[in-house]
Amino acid sequence: MDAEESTSNAALEDLKKNVLDVVAPSFCSGTLPLDRSLASLFFKRGDGSDSGMIDFADEGLQDGDIQKLVDVCQQATFGRGDQDVLDESYRKAWKLDTSEFSTQFDIIRSGVMNIIHDQLLHYEKNHMKLEPHLYKLNIYGPGSFFKPHVDTPRSQDLFATLVVVLPTVHTGGNLLIGKEGSLLNFDSSKLLFDSRSGSPQLAFAAFYSDIEHEVLPVESGYRITLTYNLHLAETQVGFTKSISLDPLNTLVETLCALMVAKDVLPTGGALGFGLLYKYPVDPRDLDLAQFTRALKGNDALVRMACERIGLKVAVKVFYNWNYDEYIADSTQDERRQSYEELSLSEILNSDRGQTNIQPLLYDRRRNRFYALGYAEEEDGAGRRLLHDIW
């Protein structure tokens, strides 16, 4: 490794560290007071029979009362591609569709959407609003569970998932957010009754829709949840939420130091980052220019920092073909008809989790892309070469 390459590597490592140090929250959780006058849930069987009601403000609510609700439920499925799959070795639970129940709980009046907006909408998206769409009622009884999974994206504007846990006495059923709960071990069973008064209350957890999560087995009682899909929507009303400039300024300063270093890309080139988040997109109908403006969280932060110092930013697609690798400006190439063998979520994103932000440098003079942190196809300096670029 010559001195010039050593300087480039050191500068890239500084940039990578600063990006990782400013990762913004991708989840939030908490509790909400339960309005005793708006605590009822009405339900019926799909054919209209066996209707009933549960009052979750009733501190004497018993498992036998909940059993009446369970009796009208169906076994819960889960998404696999574009199919709904029933497999109790992977998910064991019950569910009701929105046409089969009605809740008095008002998610807007509860204030939880304001909390989620402040926690999850960062940087340029803070002026947008989140629209909650009630999706399902789920029940996890003794022995019920849901193995690690990522929610199936059912819309390109899906941003996050919200789980509201209704107050019932149960143990187990922890919601683990992140691989093996690396982000949050959400034990709602300990949050559903006020520690001082014992009054029932609601617990909630919201997280980006691309984050792996699971529900641990319920040990006793019933865990009942309302699940909402949170969609991004434009609004004409501006939000006044303030944005901390510290993370952005840190990245801008580091980028400036990288760009002015005389040994870094002396004849020009390109700088790239692997996307931190996964996005529900259709490879047959994807405008990469528009997609570049739809980045979220720290992907958006990196884009803003680059634009702040005058760099042109664009999302590129990474292809793997017969052991060769390519970076393209679109999702289709007539010369390579088999691109659909890889899903676009796999192409655009990595599955290495929250720490996978890998800067790339393209040295125009050497016609090489350098990526730090990979182990395959190494050159003598331990860097992976991306070759045959077009």
Coordinates of C-alpha atoms in Angstrom, one line a residue, residues 14 24 35 62 65-66 130 172 174 197 201 206 227 252 287 290 293 307 316 320 329 335 345 376:
D14 CA -12.9 8.8 9.7
A24 CA -30.6 8.5 14.4
D35 CA -59.4 6.8 28.6
Q62 CA -60.4 -12.4 33.0
D65 CA -63.7 -12.9 28.9
I66 CA -60.9 -12.8 26.3
L130 CA -47.5 10.1 9.1
G172 CA -43.8 -13.3 28.2
N174 CA -41.7 -9.7 24.5
S197 CA -52.2 3.3 40.9
Q201 CA -52.8 1.8 30.4
A206 CA -43.0 1.9 16.6
T227 CA -51.1 -3.1 14.5
V252 CA -20.1 18.1 6.5
D287 CA -37.4 6.3 -10.9
Q290 CA -37.2 10.3 -7.5
R293 CA -35.2 12.3 -2.8
E307 CA -25.4 18.3 -1.1
K316 CA -27.1 3.7 -8.1
N320 CA -23.9 -9.2 -9.2
D329 CA -28.0 4.1 -13.3
R335 CA -27.8 -6.8 -22.1
S345 CA -34.3 -4.9 -1.8
E376 CA -14.0 -11.2 -0.9

